[in-house]
CSV table of C-alpha atoms in Angstrom, one decimal:
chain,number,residue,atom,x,y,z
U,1,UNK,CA,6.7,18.4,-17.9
U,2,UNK,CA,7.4,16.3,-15.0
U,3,UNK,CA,5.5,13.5,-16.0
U,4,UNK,CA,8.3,13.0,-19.3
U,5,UNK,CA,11.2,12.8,-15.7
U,6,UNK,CA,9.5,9.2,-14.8
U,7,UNK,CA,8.9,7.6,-18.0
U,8,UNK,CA,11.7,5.7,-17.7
U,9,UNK,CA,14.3,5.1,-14.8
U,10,UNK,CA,17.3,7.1,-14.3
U,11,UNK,CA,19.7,9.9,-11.8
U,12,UNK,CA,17.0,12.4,-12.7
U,13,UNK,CA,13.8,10.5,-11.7
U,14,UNK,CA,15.3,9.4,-8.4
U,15,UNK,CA,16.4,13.1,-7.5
U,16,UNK,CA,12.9,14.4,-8.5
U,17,UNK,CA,11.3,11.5,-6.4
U,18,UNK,CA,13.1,12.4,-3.4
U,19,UNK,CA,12.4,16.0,-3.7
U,20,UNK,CA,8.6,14.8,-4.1
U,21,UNK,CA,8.8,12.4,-1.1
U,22,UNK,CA,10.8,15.2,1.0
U,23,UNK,CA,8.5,18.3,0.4
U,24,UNK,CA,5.5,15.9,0.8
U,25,UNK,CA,6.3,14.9,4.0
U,26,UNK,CA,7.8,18.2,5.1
U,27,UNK,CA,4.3,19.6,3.8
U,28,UNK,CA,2.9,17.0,6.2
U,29,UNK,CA,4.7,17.7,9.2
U,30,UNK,CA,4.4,21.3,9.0
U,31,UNK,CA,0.5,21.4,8.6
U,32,UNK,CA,0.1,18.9,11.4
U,33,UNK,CA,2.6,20.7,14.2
U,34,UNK,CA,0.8,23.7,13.4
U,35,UNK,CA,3.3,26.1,13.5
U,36,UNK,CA,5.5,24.1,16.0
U,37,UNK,CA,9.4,24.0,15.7
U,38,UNK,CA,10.0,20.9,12.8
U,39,UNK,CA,13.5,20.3,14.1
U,40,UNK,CA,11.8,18.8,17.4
U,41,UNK,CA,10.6,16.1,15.1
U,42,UNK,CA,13.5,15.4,13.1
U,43,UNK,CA,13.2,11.8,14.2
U,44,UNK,CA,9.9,11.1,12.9
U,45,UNK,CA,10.3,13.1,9.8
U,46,UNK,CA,13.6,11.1,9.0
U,47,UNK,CA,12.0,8.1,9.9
U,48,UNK,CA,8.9,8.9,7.3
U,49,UNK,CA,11.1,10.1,4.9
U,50,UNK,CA,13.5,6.8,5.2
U,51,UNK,CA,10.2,5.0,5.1
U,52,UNK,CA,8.9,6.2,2.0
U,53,UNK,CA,12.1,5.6,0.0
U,54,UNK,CA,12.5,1.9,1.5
U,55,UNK,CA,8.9,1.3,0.1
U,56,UNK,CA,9.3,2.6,-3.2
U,57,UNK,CA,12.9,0.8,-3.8
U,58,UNK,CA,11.1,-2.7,-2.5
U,59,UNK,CA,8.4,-2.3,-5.3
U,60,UNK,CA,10.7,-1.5,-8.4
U,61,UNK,CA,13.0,-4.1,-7.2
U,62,UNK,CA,10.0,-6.5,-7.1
U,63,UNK,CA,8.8,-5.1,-10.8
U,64,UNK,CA,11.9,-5.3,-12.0
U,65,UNK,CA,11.4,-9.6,-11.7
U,66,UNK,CA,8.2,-9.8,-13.9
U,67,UNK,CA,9.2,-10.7,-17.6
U,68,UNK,CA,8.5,-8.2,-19.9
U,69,UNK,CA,8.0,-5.7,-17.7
U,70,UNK,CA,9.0,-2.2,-19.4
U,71,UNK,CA,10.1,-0.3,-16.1
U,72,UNK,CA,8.8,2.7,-15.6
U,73,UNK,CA,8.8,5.6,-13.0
U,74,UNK,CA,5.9,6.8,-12.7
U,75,UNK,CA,5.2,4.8,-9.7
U,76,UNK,CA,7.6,7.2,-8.0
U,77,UNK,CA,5.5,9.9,-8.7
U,78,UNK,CA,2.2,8.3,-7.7
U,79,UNK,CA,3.5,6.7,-4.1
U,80,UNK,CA,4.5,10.8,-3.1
U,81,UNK,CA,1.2,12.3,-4.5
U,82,UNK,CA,-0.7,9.4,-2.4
U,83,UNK,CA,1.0,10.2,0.7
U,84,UNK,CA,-0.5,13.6,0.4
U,85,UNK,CA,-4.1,11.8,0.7
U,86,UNK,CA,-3.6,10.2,4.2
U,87,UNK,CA,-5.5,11.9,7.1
U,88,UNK,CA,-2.0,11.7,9.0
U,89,UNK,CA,1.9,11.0,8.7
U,90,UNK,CA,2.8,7.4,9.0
U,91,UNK,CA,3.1,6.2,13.1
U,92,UNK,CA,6.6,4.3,12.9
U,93,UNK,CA,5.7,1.6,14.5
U,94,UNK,CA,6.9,-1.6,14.3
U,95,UNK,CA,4.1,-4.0,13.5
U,96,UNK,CA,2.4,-2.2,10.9
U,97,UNK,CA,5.9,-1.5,9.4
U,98,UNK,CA,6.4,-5.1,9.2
U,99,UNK,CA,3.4,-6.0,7.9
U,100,UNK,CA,3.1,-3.6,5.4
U,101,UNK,CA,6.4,-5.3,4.1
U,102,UNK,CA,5.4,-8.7,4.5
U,103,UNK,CA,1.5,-8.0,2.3
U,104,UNK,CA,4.5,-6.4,-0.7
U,105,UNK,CA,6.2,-9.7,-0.9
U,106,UNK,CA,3.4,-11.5,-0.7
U,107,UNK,CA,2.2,-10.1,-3.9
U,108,UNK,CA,5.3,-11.0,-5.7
U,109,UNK,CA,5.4,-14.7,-3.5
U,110,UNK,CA,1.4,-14.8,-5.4
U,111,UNK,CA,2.9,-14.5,-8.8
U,112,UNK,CA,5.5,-16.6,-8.5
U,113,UNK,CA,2.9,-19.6,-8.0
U,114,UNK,CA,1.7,-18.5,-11.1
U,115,UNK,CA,4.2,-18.0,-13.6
U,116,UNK,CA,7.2,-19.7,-12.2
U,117,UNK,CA,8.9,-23.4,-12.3
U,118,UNK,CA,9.1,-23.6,-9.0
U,119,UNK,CA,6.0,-23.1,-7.6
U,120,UNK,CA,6.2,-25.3,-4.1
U,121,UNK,CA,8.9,-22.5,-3.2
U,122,UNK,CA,6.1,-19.8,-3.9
U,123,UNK,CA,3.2,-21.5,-2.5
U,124,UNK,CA,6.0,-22.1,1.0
U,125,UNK,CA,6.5,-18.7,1.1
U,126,UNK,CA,3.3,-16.8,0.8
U,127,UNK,CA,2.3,-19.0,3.0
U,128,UNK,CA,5.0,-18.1,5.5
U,129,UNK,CA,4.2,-14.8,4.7
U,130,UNK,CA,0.8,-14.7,5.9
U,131,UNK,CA,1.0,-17.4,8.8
U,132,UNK,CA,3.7,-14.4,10.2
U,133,UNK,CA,1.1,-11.4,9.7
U,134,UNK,CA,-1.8,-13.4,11.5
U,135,UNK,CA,0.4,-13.5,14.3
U,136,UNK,CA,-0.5,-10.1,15.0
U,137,UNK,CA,-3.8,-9.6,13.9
U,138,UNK,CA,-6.3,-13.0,13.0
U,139,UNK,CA,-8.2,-10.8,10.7
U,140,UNK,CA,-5.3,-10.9,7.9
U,141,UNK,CA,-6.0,-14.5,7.7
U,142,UNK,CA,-8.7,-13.9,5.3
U,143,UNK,CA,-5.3,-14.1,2.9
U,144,UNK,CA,-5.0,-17.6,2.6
U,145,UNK,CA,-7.8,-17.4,-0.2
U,146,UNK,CA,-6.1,-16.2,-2.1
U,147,UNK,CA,-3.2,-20.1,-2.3
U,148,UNK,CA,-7.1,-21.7,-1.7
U,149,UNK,CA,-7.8,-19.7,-5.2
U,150,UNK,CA,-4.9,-20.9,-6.9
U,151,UNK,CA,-5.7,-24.5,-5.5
U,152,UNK,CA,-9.5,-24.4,-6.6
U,153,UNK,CA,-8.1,-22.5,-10.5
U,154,UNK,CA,-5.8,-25.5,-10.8
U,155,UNK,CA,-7.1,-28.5,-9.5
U,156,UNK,CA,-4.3,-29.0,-7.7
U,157,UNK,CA,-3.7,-32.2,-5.9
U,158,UNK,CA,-0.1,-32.2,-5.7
U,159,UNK,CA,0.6,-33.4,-1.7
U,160,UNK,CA,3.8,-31.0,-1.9
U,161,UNK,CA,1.3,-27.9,-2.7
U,162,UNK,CA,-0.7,-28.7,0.1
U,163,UNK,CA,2.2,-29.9,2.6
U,164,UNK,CA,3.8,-25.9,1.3
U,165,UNK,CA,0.7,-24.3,2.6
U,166,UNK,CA,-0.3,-26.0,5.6
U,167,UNK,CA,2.8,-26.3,7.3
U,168,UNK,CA,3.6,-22.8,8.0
U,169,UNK,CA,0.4,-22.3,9.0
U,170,UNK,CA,1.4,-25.0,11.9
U,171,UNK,CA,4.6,-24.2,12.8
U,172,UNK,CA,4.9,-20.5,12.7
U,173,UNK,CA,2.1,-20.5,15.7
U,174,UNK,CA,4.1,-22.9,17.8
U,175,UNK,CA,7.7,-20.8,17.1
U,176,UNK,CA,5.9,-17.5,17.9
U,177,UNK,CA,4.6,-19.5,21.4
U,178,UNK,CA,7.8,-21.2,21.9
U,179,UNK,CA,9.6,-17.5,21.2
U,180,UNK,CA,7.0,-15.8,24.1
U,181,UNK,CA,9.2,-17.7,27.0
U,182,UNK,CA,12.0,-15.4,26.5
U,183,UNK,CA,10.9,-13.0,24.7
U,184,UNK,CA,10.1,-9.2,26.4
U,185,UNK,CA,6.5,-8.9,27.2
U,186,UNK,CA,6.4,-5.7,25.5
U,187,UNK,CA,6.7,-7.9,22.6
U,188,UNK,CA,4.5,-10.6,23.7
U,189,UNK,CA,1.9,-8.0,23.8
U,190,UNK,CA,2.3,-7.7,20.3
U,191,UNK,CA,1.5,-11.6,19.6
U,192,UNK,CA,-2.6,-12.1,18.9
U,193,UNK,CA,-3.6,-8.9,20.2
U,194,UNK,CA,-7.0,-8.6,21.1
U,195,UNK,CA,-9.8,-7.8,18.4
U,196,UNK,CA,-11.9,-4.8,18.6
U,197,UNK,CA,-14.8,-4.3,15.8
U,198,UNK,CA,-16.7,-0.7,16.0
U,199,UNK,CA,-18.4,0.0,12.8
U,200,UNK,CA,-17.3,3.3,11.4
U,201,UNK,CA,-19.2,6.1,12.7
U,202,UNK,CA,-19.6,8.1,9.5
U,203,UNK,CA,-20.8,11.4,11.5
U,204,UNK,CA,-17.1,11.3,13.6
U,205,UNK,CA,-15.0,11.6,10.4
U,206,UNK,CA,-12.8,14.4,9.9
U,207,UNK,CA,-12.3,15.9,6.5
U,208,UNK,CA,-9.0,14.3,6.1
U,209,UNK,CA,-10.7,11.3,6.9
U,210,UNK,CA,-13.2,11.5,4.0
U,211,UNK,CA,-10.8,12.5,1.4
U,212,UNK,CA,-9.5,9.2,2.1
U,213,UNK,CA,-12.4,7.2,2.4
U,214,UNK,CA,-12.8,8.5,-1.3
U,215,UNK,CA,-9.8,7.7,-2.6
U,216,UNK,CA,-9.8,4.3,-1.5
U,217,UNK,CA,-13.1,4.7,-3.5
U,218,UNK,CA,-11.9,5.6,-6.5
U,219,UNK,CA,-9.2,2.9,-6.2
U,220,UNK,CA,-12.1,0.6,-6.5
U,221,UNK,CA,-13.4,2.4,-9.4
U,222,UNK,CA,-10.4,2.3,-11.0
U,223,UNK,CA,-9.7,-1.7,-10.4
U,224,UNK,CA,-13.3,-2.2,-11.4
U,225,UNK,CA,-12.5,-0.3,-15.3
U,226,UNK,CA,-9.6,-2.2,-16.1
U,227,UNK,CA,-11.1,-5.9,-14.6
U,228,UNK,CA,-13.9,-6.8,-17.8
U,229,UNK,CA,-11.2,-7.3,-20.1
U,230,UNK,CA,-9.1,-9.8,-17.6
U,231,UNK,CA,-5.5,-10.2,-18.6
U,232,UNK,CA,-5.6,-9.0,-22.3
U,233,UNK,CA,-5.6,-5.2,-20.6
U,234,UNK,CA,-2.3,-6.1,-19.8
U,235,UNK,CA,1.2,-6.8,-21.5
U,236,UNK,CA,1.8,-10.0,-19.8
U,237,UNK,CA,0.1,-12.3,-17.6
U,238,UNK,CA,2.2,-12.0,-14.5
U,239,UNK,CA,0.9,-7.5,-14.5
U,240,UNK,CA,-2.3,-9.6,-13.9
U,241,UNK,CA,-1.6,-11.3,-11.3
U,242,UNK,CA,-0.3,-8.8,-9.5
U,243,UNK,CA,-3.2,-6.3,-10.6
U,244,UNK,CA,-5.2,-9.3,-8.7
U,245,UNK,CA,-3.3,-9.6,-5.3
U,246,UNK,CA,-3.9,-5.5,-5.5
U,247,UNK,CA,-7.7,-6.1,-6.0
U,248,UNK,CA,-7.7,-8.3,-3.0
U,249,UNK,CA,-5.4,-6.3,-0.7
U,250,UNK,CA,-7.4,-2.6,-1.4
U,251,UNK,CA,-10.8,-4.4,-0.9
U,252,UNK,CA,-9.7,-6.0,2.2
U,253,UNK,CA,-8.7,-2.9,3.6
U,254,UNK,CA,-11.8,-1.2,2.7
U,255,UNK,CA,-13.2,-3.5,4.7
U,256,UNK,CA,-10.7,-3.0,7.2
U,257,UNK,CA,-11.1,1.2,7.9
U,258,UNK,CA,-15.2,0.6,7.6
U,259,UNK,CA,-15.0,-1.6,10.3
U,260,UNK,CA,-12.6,-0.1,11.9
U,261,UNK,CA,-10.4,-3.4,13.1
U,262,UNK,CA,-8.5,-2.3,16.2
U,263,UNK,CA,-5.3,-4.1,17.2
U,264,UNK,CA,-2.8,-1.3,17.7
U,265,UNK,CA,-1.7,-0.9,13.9
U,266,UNK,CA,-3.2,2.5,11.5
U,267,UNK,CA,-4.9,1.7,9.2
U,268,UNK,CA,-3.3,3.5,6.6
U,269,UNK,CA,-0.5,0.0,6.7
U,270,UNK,CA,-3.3,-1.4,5.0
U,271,UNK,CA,-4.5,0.7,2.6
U,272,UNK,CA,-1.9,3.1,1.3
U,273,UNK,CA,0.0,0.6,-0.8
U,274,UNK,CA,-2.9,-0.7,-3.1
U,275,UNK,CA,-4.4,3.3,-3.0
U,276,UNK,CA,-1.2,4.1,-4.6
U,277,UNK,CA,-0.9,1.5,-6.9
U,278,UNK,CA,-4.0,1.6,-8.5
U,279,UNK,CA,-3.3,5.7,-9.0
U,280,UNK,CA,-0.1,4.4,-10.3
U,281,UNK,CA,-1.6,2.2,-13.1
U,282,UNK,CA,-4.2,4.7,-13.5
U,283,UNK,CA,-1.9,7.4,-14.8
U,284,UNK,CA,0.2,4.6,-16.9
U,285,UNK,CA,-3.3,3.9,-18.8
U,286,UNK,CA,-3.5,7.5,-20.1
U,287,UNK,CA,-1.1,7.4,-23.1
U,288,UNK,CA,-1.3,11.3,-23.6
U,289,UNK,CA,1.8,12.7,-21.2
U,290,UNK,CA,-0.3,16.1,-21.8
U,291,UNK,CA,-3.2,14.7,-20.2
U,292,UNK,CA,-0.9,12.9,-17.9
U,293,UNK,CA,0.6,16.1,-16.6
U,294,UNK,CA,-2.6,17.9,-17.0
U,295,UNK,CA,-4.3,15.2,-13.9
U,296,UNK,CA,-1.1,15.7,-12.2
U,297,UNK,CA,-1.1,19.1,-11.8
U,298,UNK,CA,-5.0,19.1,-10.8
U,299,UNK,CA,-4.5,16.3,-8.7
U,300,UNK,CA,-1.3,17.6,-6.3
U,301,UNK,CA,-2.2,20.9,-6.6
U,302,UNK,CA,-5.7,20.4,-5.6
U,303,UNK,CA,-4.5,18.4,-2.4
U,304,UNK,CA,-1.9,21.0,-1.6
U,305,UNK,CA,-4.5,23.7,-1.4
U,306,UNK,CA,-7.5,21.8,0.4
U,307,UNK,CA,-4.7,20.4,2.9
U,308,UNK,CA,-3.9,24.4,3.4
U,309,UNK,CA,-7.7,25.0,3.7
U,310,UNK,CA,-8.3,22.2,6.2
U,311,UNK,CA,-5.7,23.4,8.7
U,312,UNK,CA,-7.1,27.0,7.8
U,313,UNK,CA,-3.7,28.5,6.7
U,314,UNK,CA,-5.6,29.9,3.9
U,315,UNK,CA,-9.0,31.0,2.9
U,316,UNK,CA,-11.2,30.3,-0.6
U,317,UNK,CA,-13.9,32.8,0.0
U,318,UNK,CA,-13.7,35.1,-2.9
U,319,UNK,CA,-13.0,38.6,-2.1
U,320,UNK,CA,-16.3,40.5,-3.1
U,321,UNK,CA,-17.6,38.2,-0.4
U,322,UNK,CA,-19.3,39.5,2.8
C-alpha cells in the first residue's frame, strides 16, 4: 500500500518519492520526444528532475515551521502525481523558476504576520517578496491584498506595519532601474516585460490542455468544501492561513491561464504549486488509507493511460469493435 510509505517521513518515503518524481518525468519526456533518443535531453530531464526535488524539500522545510504541524509525506506523493497533469514538462527558465520560489515563501512570509511575535519582519518580507515578482510581470501585484487584508482584519495602524510594506514597494523599483545600467540587456529584457492579454480561445485547446483546465477546477472545488467551516477544519490556525494564501494563489492563476497573461513565463509557474497542494490536502482529508490508495491508484493510473492514449501509443477501442 503505498499510501501507508508517506504517512510519516523517513529513508523509505524519500526513495519512493524520487522514484515517483523520476519515472514521472521520464514518462514525460518520453511521450513528448515521441520516440526520440532521451539521452539528447539529459539536460532538461536532469534539470526537471532536480527541479522537482528542490520544490518539494522547500515545502516540508517550510511545514516543518508551523506549530503543531504533524509532518506527513503524503505531499510527496501528490507533487509527482500532479506533474503528470501538466500539458508539458516544465521550461527551465529562469524567471518563472524564480518566481515560482518567491509565491512559496511568500506563503510562509503570510503566516508569519499572522501567528508570530515579530510580525514587522513578516510584513518586510512578503512585501519584498512581491515588490521582486512585479518586477517581471505587473499582473502579480494583485498580491499586495493579501498585507492590505491583514491591515483591514486588524485595524492596524502601527506606522512600522505600514513603513514594512510600503518601502519595498519603493525601493525595489529604483534598485532594479539602478541595476539595468550594468546589467546585460538580455536581462534587462526581463525587467517589466510587456503585457499581452488574449482571452483563452476555448476551441484551440489541446486535450492536455483541458485535463488541466479541470484540475485546476477541481482544486477550486476542493478549496471551496473545506472553506464553510473556516479554521476549525483545521488543527491549528497557522494550516489556515496557509490553506488561505493557497486559495488566493490557485484563483489567481485561474485567472491567469483564462486570460492567458503573456510575458515570457508558462503558465504552469503559477498554477502547479496550489493544484498540488490542494490534491495534497485532499487525500490527507480521507482518513481511510484503503480509500486513500484506492483514489491513488484510479487517479495515476488513469493519467498514465489517457497520457498513452493522447500521444496514441495505445488504443481503447474494444476488440469486437469494427
Amino acid at each position: 500500500m503505498i499510501v501507508k510509505i508517506f504517512k510519516t517521513i523517513g529513508p523509505r518515503t524519500y526513495i519512493t518519492s524520487i522514484f515517483l518524481i523520476v519515472f514521472v518525468v521520464l514518462f514525460s519526456f518520453a511521450l513528448e520526444s515521441r520516440g526520440a533518443f532521451l539521452l539528447k535531453q539529459w539536460h532538461s530531464i536532469l534539470g526537471n528532475i532536480l527541479l522537482m526535488v528542490a520544490l518539494i524539500s522547500l515545502i516540508t522545510f517550510l511545514e516543518i515551521q508551523f506549530k503543531g504541524r504533524k509532518l506527513d509525506g503524503i505531499h510527496l506523493i501528490a507533487f509527482p502525481t500532479i506533474f503528470l497533469f501538466l500539458p508539458s514538462v516544465f521550461e527551465l527558465k529562469t524567471i518563472p523558476v524564480l518566481q515560482i520560489i518567491l509565491l512559496i515563501l511568500g506563503q510562509n512570509f503570510f503566516v508569519k504576520i499572522l501567528h508570530s511575535k515579530n510580525q514587522e519582519k513578516g510584513m518586510l518580507d512578503l512585501s519584498l517578496t512581491i515588490s521582486i515578482i512585479v518586477q517581471f510581470n505587473i499582473v502579480f501585484a494583485i498580491f499586495y491584498l493579501l498585507p492590505l487584508f491583514i491591515f483591514l482584519m486588524r485595524g492596524i495602524k502601527d506606522a512600522r506595519f505600514i513603513l514594512a510594506l510600503i518601502l519595498p514597494a519603493l525601493i525595489i523599483p529604483f534598485t532594479f532601474n539602478s541595476l539595468s545600467v550594468i546589467l546585460p540587456s538580455e536581462f534587462v529584457a526581463l525587467i517589466n516585460p510587456p503585457i499581452q492579454i488574449n482571452p483563452l480561445k476555448f476551441h484551440l485547446l489541446s486535450n492536455g490542455d483541458w485535463v488541466w483546465l479541470t484540475t485546476l477546477l477541481v482544486s477550486v472545488l476542493v478549496c471551496l468544501l473545506q472553506l464553510p467551516g473556516g479554521y476549525r477544519k483545521f488543527s491549528n490556525p497557522e494550516l489556515f492561513s496557509g490553506f488561505l494564501y493557497m486559495t488566493f494563489w490557485l484563483l489567481f492563476s485561474i485567472a491567469f491561464v483564462l486570460l492567458d497573461i503573456q510575458t515570457g513565463a508558462e503558465f504552469w509557474a503559477i498554477s502547479f504549486i496550489p493544484a498540488a497542494y490542494f490534491f495534497s490536502g485532499f487525500l490527507k482529508k480521507i482518513k481511510s488509507d484503503f480509500l486513500k490508495n484506492i483514489l491513488f491508484t484510479v487517479v495515476f493510473l488513469g493519467i498514465v493511460l489517457f497520457k498513452l492514449h493522447d500521444y496514441g501509443i495505445i488504443s481503447l477501442e474494444l476488440p469486437f469493435e469494427n
